[in-house]
CSV table of C-alpha atoms and ligand atoms in Angstrom, one decimal:
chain,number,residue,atom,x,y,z
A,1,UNK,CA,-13.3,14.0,15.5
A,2,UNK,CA,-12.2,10.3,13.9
A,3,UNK,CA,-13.2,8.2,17.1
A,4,UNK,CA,-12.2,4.7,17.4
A,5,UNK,CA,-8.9,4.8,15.7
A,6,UNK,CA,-5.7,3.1,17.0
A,7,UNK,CA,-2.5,4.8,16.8
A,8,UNK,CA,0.7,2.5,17.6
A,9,UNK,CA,3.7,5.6,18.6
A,10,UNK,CA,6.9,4.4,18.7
A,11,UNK,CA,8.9,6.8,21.2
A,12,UNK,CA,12.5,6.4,19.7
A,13,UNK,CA,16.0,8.3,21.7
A,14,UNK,CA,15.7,11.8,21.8
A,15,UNK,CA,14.9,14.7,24.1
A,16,UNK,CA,12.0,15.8,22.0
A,17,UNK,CA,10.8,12.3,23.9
A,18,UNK,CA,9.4,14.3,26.4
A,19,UNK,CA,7.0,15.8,24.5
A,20,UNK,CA,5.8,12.4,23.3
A,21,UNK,CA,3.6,12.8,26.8
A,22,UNK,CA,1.9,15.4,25.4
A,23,UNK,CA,1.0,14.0,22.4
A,24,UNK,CA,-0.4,10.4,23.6
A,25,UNK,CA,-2.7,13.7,25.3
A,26,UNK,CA,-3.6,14.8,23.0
A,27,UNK,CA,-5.0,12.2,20.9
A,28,UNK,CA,-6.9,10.4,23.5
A,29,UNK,CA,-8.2,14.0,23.9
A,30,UNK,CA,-9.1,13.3,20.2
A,31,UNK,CA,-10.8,10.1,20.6
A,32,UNK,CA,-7.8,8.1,19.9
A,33,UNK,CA,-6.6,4.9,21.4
A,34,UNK,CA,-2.7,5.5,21.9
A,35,UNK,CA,-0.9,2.3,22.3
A,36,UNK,CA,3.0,2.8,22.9
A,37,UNK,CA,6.9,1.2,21.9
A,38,UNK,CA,8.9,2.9,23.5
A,39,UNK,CA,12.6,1.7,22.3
A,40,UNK,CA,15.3,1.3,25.0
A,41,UNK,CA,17.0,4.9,23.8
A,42,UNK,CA,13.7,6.9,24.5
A,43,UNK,CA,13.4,5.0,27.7
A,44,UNK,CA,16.7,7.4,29.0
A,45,UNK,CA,14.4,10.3,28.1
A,46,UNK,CA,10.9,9.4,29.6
A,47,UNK,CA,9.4,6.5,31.5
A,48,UNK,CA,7.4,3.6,30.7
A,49,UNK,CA,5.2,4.0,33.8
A,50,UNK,CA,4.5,7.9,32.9
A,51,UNK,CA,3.5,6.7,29.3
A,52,UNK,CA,1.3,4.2,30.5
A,53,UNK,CA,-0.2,6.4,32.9
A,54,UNK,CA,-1.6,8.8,30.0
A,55,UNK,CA,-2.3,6.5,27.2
A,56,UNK,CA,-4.3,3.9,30.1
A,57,UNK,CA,-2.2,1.2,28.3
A,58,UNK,CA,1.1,-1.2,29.0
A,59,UNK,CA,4.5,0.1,27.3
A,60,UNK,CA,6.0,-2.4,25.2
A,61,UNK,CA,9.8,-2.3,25.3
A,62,UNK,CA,11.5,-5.3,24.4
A,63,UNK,CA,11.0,-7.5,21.6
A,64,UNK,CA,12.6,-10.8,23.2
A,65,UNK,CA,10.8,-10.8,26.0
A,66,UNK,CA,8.9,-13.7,26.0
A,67,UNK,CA,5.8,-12.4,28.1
A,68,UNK,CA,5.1,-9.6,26.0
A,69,UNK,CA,5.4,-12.0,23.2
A,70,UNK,CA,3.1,-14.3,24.1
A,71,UNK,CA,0.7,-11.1,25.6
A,72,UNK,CA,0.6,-9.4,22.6
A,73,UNK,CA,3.2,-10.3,19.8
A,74,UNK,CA,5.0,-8.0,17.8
A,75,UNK,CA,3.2,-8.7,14.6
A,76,UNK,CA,-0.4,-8.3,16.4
A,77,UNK,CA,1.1,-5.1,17.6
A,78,UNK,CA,0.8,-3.7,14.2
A,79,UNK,CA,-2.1,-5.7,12.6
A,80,UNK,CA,-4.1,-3.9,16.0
A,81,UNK,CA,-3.4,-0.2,14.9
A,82,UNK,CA,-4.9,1.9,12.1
A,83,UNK,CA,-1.9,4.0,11.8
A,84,UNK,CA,1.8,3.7,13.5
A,85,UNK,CA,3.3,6.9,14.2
A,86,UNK,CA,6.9,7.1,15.3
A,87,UNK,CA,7.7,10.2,17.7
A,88,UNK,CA,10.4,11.4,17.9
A,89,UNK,CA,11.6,9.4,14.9
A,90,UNK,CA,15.7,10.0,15.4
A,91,UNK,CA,17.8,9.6,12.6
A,92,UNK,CA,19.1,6.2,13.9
A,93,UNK,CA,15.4,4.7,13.7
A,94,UNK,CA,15.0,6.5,10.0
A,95,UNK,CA,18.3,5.1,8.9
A,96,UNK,CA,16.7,1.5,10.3
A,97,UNK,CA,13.4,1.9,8.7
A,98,UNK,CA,15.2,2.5,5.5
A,99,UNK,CA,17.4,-0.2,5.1
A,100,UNK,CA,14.9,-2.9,7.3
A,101,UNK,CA,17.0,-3.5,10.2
A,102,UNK,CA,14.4,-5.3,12.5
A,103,UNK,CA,16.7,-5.6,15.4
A,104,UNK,CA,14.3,-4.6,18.6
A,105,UNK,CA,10.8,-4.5,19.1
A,106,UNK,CA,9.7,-0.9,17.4
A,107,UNK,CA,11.8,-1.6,13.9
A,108,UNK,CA,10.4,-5.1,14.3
A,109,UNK,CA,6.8,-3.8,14.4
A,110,UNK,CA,7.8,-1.2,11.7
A,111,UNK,CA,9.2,-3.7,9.4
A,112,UNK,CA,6.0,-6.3,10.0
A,113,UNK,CA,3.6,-4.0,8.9
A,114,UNK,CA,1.0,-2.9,6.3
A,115,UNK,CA,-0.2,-0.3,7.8
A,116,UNK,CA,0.4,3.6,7.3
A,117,UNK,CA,3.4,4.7,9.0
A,118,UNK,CA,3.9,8.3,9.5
A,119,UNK,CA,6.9,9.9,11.0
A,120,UNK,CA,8.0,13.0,13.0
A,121,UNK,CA,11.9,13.9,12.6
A,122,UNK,CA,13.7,15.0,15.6
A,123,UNK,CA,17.7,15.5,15.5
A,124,UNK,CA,20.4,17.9,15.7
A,125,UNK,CA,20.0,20.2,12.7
A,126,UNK,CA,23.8,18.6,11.3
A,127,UNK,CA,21.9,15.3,11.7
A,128,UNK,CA,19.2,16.4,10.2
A,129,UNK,CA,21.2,17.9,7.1
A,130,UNK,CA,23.5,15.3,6.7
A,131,UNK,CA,22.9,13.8,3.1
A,132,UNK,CA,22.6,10.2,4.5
A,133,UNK,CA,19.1,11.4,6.6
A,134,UNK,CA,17.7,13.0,3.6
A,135,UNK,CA,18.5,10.4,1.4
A,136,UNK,CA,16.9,7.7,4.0
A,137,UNK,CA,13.8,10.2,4.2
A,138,UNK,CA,13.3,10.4,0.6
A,139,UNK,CA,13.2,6.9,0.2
A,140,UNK,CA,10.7,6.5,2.8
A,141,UNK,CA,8.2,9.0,1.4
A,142,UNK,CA,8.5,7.1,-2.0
A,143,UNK,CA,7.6,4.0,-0.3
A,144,UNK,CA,4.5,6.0,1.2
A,145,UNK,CA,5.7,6.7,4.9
A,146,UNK,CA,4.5,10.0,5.7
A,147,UNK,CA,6.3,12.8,7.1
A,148,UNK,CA,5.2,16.2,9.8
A,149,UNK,CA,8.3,18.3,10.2
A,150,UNK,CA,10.7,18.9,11.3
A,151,UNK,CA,10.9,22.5,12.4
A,152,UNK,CA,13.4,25.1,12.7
A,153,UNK,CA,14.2,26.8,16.2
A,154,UNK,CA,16.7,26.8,19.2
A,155,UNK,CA,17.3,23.1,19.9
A,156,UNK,CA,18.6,20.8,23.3
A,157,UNK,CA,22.0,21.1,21.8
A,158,UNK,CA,22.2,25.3,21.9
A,159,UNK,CA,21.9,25.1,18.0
A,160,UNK,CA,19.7,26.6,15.5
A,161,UNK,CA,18.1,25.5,12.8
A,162,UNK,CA,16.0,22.4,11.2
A,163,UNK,CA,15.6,19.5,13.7
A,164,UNK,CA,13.3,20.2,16.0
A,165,UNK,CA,10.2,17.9,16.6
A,166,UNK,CA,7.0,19.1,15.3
A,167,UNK,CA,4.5,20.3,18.2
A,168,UNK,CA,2.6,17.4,19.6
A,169,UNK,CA,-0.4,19.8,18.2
A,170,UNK,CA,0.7,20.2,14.7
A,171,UNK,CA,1.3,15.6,14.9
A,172,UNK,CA,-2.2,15.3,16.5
A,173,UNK,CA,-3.8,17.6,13.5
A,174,UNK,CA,-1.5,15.7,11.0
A,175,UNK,CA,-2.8,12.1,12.1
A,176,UNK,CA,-6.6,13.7,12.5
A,177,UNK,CA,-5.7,14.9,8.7
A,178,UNK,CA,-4.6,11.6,7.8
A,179,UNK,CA,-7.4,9.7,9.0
A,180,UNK,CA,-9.9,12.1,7.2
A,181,UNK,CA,-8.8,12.0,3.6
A,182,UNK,CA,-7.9,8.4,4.3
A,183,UNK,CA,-11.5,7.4,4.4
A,184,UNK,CA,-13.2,9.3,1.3
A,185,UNK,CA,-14.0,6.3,-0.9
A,186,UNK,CA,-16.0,4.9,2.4
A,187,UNK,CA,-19.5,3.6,0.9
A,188,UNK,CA,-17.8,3.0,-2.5
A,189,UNK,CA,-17.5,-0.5,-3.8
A,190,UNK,CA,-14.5,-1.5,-5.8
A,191,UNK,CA,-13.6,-4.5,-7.9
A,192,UNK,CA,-9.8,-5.5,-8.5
A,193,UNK,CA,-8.3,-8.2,-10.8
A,194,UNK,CA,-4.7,-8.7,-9.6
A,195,UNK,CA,-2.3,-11.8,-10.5
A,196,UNK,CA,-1.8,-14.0,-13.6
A,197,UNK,CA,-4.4,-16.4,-14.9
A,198,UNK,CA,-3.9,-19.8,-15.6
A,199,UNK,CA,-5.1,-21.6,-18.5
A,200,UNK,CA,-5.2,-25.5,-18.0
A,201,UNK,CA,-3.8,-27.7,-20.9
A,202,UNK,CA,-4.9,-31.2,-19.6
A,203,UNK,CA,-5.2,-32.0,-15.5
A,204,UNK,CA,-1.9,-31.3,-14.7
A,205,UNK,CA,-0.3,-28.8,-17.0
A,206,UNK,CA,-1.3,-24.7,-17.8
A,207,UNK,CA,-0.4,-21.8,-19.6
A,208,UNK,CA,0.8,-19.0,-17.3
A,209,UNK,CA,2.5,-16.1,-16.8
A,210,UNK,CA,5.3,-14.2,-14.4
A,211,UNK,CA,2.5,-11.4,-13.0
A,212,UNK,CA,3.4,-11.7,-8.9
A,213,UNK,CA,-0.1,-9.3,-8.4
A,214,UNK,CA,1.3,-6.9,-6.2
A,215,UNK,CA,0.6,-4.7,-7.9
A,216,UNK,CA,-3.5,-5.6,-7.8
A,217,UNK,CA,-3.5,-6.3,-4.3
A,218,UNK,CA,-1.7,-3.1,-3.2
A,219,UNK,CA,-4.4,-1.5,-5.3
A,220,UNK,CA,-7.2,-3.3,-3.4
A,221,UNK,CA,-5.6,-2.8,-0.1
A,222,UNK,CA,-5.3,1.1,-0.6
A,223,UNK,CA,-9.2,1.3,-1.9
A,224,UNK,CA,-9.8,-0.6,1.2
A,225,UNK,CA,-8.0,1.8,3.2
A,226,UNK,CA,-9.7,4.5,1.8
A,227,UNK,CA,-12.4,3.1,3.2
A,228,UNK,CA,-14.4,1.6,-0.2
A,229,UNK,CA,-15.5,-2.0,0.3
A,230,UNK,CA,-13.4,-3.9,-1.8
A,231,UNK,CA,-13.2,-7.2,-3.9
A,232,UNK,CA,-10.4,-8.8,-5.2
A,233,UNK,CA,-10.5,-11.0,-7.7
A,234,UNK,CA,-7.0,-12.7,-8.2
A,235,UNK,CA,-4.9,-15.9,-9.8
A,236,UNK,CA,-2.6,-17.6,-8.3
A,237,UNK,CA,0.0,-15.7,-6.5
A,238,UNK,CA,2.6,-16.3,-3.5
A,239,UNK,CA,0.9,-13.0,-1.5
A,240,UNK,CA,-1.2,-13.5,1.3
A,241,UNK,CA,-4.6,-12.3,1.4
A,242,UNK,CA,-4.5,-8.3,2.2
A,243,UNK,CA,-6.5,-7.5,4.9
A,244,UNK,CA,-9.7,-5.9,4.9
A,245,UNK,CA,-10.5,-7.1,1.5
A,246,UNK,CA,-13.1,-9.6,0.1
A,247,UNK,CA,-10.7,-12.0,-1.6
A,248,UNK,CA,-11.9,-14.1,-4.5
A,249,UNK,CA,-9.2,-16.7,-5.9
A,250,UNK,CA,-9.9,-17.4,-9.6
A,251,UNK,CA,-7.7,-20.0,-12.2
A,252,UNK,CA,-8.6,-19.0,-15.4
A,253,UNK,CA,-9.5,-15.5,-17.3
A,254,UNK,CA,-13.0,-17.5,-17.9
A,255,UNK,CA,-13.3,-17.8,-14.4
A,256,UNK,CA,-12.1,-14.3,-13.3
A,257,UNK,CA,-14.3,-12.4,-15.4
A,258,UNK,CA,-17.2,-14.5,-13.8
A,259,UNK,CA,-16.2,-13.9,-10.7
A,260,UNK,CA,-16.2,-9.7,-11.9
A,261,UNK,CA,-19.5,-9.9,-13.0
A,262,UNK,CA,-20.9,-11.4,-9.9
A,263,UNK,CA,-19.2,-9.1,-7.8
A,264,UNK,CA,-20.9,-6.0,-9.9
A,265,UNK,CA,-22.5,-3.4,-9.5
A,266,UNK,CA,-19.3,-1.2,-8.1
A,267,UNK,CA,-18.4,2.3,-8.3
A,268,UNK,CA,-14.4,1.6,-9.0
A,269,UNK,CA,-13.2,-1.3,-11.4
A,270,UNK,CA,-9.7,-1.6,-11.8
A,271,UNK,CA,-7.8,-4.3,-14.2
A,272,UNK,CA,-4.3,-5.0,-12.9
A,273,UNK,CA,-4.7,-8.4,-13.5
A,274,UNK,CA,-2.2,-10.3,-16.1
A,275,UNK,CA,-4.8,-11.9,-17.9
A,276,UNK,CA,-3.9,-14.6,-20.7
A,277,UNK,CA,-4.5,-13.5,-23.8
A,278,UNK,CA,-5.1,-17.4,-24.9
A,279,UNK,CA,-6.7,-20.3,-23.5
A,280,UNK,CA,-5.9,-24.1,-24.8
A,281,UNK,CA,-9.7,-24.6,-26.9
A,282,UNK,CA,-10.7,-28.2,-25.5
A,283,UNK,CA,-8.6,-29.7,-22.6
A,284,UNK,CA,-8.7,-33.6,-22.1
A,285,UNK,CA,-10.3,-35.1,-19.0
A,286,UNK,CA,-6.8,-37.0,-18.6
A,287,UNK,CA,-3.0,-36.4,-18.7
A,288,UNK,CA,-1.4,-35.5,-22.3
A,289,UNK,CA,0.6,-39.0,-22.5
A,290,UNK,CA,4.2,-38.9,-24.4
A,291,UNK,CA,4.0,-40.9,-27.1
A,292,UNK,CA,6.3,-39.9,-29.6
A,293,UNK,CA,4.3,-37.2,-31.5
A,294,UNK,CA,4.4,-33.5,-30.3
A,295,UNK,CA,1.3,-32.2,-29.7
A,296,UNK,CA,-0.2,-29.3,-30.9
A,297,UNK,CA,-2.0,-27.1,-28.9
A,298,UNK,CA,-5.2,-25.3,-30.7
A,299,UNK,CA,-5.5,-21.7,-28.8
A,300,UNK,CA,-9.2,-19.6,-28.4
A,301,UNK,CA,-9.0,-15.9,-27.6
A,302,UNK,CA,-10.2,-15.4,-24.1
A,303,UNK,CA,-12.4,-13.0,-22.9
A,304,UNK,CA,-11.2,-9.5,-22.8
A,305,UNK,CA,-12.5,-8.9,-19.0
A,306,UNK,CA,-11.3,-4.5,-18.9
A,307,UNK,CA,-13.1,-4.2,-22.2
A,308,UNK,CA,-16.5,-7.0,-21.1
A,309,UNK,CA,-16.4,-4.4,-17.6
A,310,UNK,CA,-15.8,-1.3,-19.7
A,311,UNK,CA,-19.1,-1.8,-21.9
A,312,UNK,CA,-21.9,0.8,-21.3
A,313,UNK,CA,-24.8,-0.5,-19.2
A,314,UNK,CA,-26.6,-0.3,-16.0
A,315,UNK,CA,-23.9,-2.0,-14.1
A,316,UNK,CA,-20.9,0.0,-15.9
A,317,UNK,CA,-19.0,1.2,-13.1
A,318,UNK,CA,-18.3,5.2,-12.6
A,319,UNK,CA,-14.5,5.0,-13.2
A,320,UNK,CA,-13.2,1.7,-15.2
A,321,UNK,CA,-9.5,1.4,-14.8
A,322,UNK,CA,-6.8,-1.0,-16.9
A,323,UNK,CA,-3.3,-1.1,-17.5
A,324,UNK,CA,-1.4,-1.0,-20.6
A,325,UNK,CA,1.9,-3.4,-20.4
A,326,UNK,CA,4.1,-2.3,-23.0
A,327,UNK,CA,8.1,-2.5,-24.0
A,328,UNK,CA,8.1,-0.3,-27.4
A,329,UNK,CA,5.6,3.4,-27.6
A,330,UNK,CA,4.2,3.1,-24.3
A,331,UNK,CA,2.0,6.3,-24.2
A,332,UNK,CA,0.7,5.8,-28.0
A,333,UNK,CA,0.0,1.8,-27.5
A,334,UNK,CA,-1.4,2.9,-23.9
A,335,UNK,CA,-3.4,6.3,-25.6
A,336,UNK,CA,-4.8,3.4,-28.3
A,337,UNK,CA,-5.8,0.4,-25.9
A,338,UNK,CA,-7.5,3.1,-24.0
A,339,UNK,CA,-9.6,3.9,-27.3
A,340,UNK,CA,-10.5,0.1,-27.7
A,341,UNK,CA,-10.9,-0.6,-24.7
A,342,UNK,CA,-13.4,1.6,-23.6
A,343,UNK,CA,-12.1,2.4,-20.0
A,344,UNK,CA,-11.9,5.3,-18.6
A,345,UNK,CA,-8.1,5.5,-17.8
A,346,UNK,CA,-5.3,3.7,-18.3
A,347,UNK,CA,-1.8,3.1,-16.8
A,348,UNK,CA,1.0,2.9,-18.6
A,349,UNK,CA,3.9,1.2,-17.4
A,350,UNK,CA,7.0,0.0,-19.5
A,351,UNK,CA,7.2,-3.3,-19.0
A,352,UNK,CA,10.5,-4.1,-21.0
A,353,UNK,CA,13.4,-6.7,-20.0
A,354,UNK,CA,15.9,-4.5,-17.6
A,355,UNK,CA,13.0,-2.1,-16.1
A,356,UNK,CA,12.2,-4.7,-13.6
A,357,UNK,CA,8.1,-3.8,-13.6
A,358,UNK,CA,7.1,-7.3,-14.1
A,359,UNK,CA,7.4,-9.2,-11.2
A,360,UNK,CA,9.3,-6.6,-9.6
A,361,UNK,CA,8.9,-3.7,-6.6
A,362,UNK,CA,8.7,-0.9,-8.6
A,363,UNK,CA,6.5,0.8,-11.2
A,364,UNK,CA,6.9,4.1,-13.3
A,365,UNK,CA,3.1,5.0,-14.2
A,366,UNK,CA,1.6,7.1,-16.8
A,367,UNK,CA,-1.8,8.3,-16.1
A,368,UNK,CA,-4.2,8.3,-19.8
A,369,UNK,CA,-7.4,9.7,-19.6
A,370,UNK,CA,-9.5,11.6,-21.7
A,371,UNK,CA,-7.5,14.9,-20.7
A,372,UNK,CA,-3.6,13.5,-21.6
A,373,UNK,CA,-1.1,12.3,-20.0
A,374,UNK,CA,0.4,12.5,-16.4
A,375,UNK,CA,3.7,11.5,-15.1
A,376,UNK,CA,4.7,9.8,-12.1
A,377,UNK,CA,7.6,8.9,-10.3
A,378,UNK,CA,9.2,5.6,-10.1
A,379,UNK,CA,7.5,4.6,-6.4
A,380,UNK,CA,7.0,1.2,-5.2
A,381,UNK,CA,3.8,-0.7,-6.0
A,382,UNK,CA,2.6,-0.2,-3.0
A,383,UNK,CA,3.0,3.6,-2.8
A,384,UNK,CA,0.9,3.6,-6.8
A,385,UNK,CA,-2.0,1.8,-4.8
A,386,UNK,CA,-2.1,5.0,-2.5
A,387,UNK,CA,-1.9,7.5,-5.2
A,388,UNK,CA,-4.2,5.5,-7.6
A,389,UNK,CA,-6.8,5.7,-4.3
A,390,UNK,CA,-6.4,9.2,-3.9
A,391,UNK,CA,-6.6,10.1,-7.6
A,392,UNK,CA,-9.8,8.2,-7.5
A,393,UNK,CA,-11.3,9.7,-4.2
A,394,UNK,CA,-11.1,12.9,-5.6
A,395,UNK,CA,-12.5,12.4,-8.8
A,396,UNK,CA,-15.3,10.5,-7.5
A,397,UNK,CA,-15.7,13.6,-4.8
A,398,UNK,CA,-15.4,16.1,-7.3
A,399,UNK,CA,-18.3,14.2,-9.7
A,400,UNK,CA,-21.1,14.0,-6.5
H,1,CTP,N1,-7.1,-7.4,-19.8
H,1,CTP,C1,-8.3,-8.1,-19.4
H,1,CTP,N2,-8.6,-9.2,-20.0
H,1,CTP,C2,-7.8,-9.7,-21.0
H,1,CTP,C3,-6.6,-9.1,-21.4
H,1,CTP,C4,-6.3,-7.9,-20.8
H,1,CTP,O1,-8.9,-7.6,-18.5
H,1,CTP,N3,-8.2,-10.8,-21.6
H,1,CTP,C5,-6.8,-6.1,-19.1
H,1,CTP,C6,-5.5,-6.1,-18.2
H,1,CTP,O2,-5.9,-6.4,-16.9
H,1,CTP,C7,-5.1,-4.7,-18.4
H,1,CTP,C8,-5.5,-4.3,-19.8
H,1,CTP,O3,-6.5,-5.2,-20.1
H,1,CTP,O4,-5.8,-3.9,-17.5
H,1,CTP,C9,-4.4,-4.3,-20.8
H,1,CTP,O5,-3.7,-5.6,-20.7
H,1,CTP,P1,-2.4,-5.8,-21.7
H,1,CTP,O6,-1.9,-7.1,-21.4
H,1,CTP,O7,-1.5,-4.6,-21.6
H,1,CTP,O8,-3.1,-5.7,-23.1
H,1,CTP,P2,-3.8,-6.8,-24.0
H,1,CTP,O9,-5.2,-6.4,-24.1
H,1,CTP,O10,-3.5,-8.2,-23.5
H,1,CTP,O11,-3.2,-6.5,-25.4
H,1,CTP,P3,-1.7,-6.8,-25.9
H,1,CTP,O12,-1.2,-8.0,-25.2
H,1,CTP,O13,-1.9,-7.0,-27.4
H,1,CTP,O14,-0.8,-5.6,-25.7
């Protein structure tokens, strides 16, 4: 039994609604604390009170009211639960989810949040085949939302097919599922480097680059998830801090790799950091005046902080991880930065004008290890943090 964990269900419009009761049930049977949206469609189908009654909670319904706001607002709603499940999810609140529409209190809390989301279909099979809900669904599972059913039977509408809502047993095993494998790296500790670094010319000026570190810090946030204690060791970026992580905020590579070794021993290093390759050798105490001469700037190779943490030794972490930025050969450069750098694997990712990696949303990965090469989708940053967390869970399960 996972005790202790906090589900958020968002009851959306649908007649599979009713078995909504059920499920809020069942996982308090489990040891779950049920809080519940329910939007104003699924309030035609059951009642606030009767959800209340089972899940020994208020119902929140509407996202302007300015009691519930100040109670509890819809931002806390989220940051409160460990996973948010929405069921039935119809294909109105799917079509929402995909394209952000935050226009009452359960997209609101859907579109605020970092937390897992995991959905259960429910819809008239026509609904359900129309191209327009399977394209919104596949876009949500590349972003990482997870999905139980549908399944096929006799549905409301005196139909037959796919549509029908999962059994409120087969959700309650699917979020008891969830919350198992999504702990498997707990007692593992994991450093992250994430963000650019900034190397200081004089007071006032640096030497920088366009890294946003989202890529890092969905990293760190999905080890944390798993359940490893996690520090992140970052340069500046414009993302808050993610939560449940030790966050360390470093300037330049000098700095970060300090802050690394100080944050050793760990089990999991990974290097997403954007770390300058260069820093400016002495820097004045004051301002770099104009004066009518250009000056020169004398650069020092910095340290190489993947390769310094991928060195054999008492602290060498079990799995050291880096990535390979590259616009031309990606899986040979990758293969031999791999070699030199001594880490364990490496990820690939093309990095060119046009693919829109840097800086971007997006990242197409190749896997390196010592075995070859594996493939993976284009997915959004945050959905390579959860498949880089999983890959490592179960190679680090597999090795104990
Ligand atoms: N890296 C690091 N410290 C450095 C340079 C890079 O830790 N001083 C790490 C990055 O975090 C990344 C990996 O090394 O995990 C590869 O970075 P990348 O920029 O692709 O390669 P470089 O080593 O900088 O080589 P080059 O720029 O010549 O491709």
């Amino acid at each position: 039994m996972n005790k202790g964990k906090r589900v958020l269900l968002i009851v959306s419009g649908g007649i599979a609604a009713y078995k909504s009761l059920e499920l809020i049930r069942l996982l308090k049977g489990r040891g779950h604390a049920v809080r519940c949206i329910l939007t104003r469609a699924g309030s035609r189908f059951v009642t606030p009170l009767s959800m209340s009654s089972l899940s020994e909670d208020r119902v929140y319904e509407d996202l302007f009211s300015l009691t519930d706001e100040s109670e509890m607002g819809h931002i806390q709603l989220s940051r409160d639960a460990d996973l948010l499940l929405v069921a039935p999810a119809s294909a109105d609140i799917l079509a929402k989810m995909r394209t952000g529409l935050a226009d009452d209190l359960a997209t609101t809390a859907l579109l605020a949040t970092d937390k897992p989301v995991m959905v259960a279909p429910a819809m008239n099979v026509r609904m359900w085949e129309h191209p327009a809900t399977q394209e919104n669904l596949a876009v949500l599972e590349q972003r990482g939302v997870l999905r139980v059913g549908p399944d096929e039977g006799d549905m409301a509408c005196g139909e037959w097919g796919y549509g029908r809502m999962a059994e409120p047993q087969a959700i309650a095993d699917a979020v008891d599922r969830f919350f198992q494998s999504s702990r498997r790296l707990a007692g593992k500790r994991a450093v992250v480097t994430s963000g650019p670094t900034v190397e200081a010319i004089d007071p006032v000026r640096y030497i920088a680059n366009r890294s946003s570190g989202r890529q890092g810090h969905a990293i760190a946030k999905a080890l944390a998830d798993q359940g490893a204690e996690t520090v992140l060791v970052t340069g500046p970026t414009a993302l808050p801090d993610p939560s449940g992580v030790e966050v360390i905020h470093v300037g330049s590579a000098v700095e970060m790799l300090a802050a690394c070794e100080q944050a050793l021993p760990a089990d999991i290093v990974v290097c997403a950091a954007a770390v300058s390759d260069w820093r400016v050798s002495e820097q004045p105490d004051q301002k770099i005046k104009k004066n009518g001469t250009v000056p020169s700037l004398l650069l020092v190779e910095n340290p190489d902080i993947l390769a310094t943490l991928s060195k054999p030794g008492n602290d060498r972490a079990k799995l050291v991880i880096g990535f390979a930025a590259e616009t031309t050969d990606v899986i040979a450069n990758a293969t031999a930065k791999r070699g030199k750098k001594g880490c364990d694997w490496i990820l690939a990712n093309d990095v060119s004008p046009g693919t829109g990696t840097f800086g971007g949303d997006s990242n197409t990965i190749h896997l390196i290890d010592a075995h070859g090469v594996e493939d993976w989708p284009t997915m959004s940053k945050e959905a390579v943090g959860a498949r880089l967390a999983q890959k490592i869970a179960e190679t680090l399960t597999r090795e104990q």
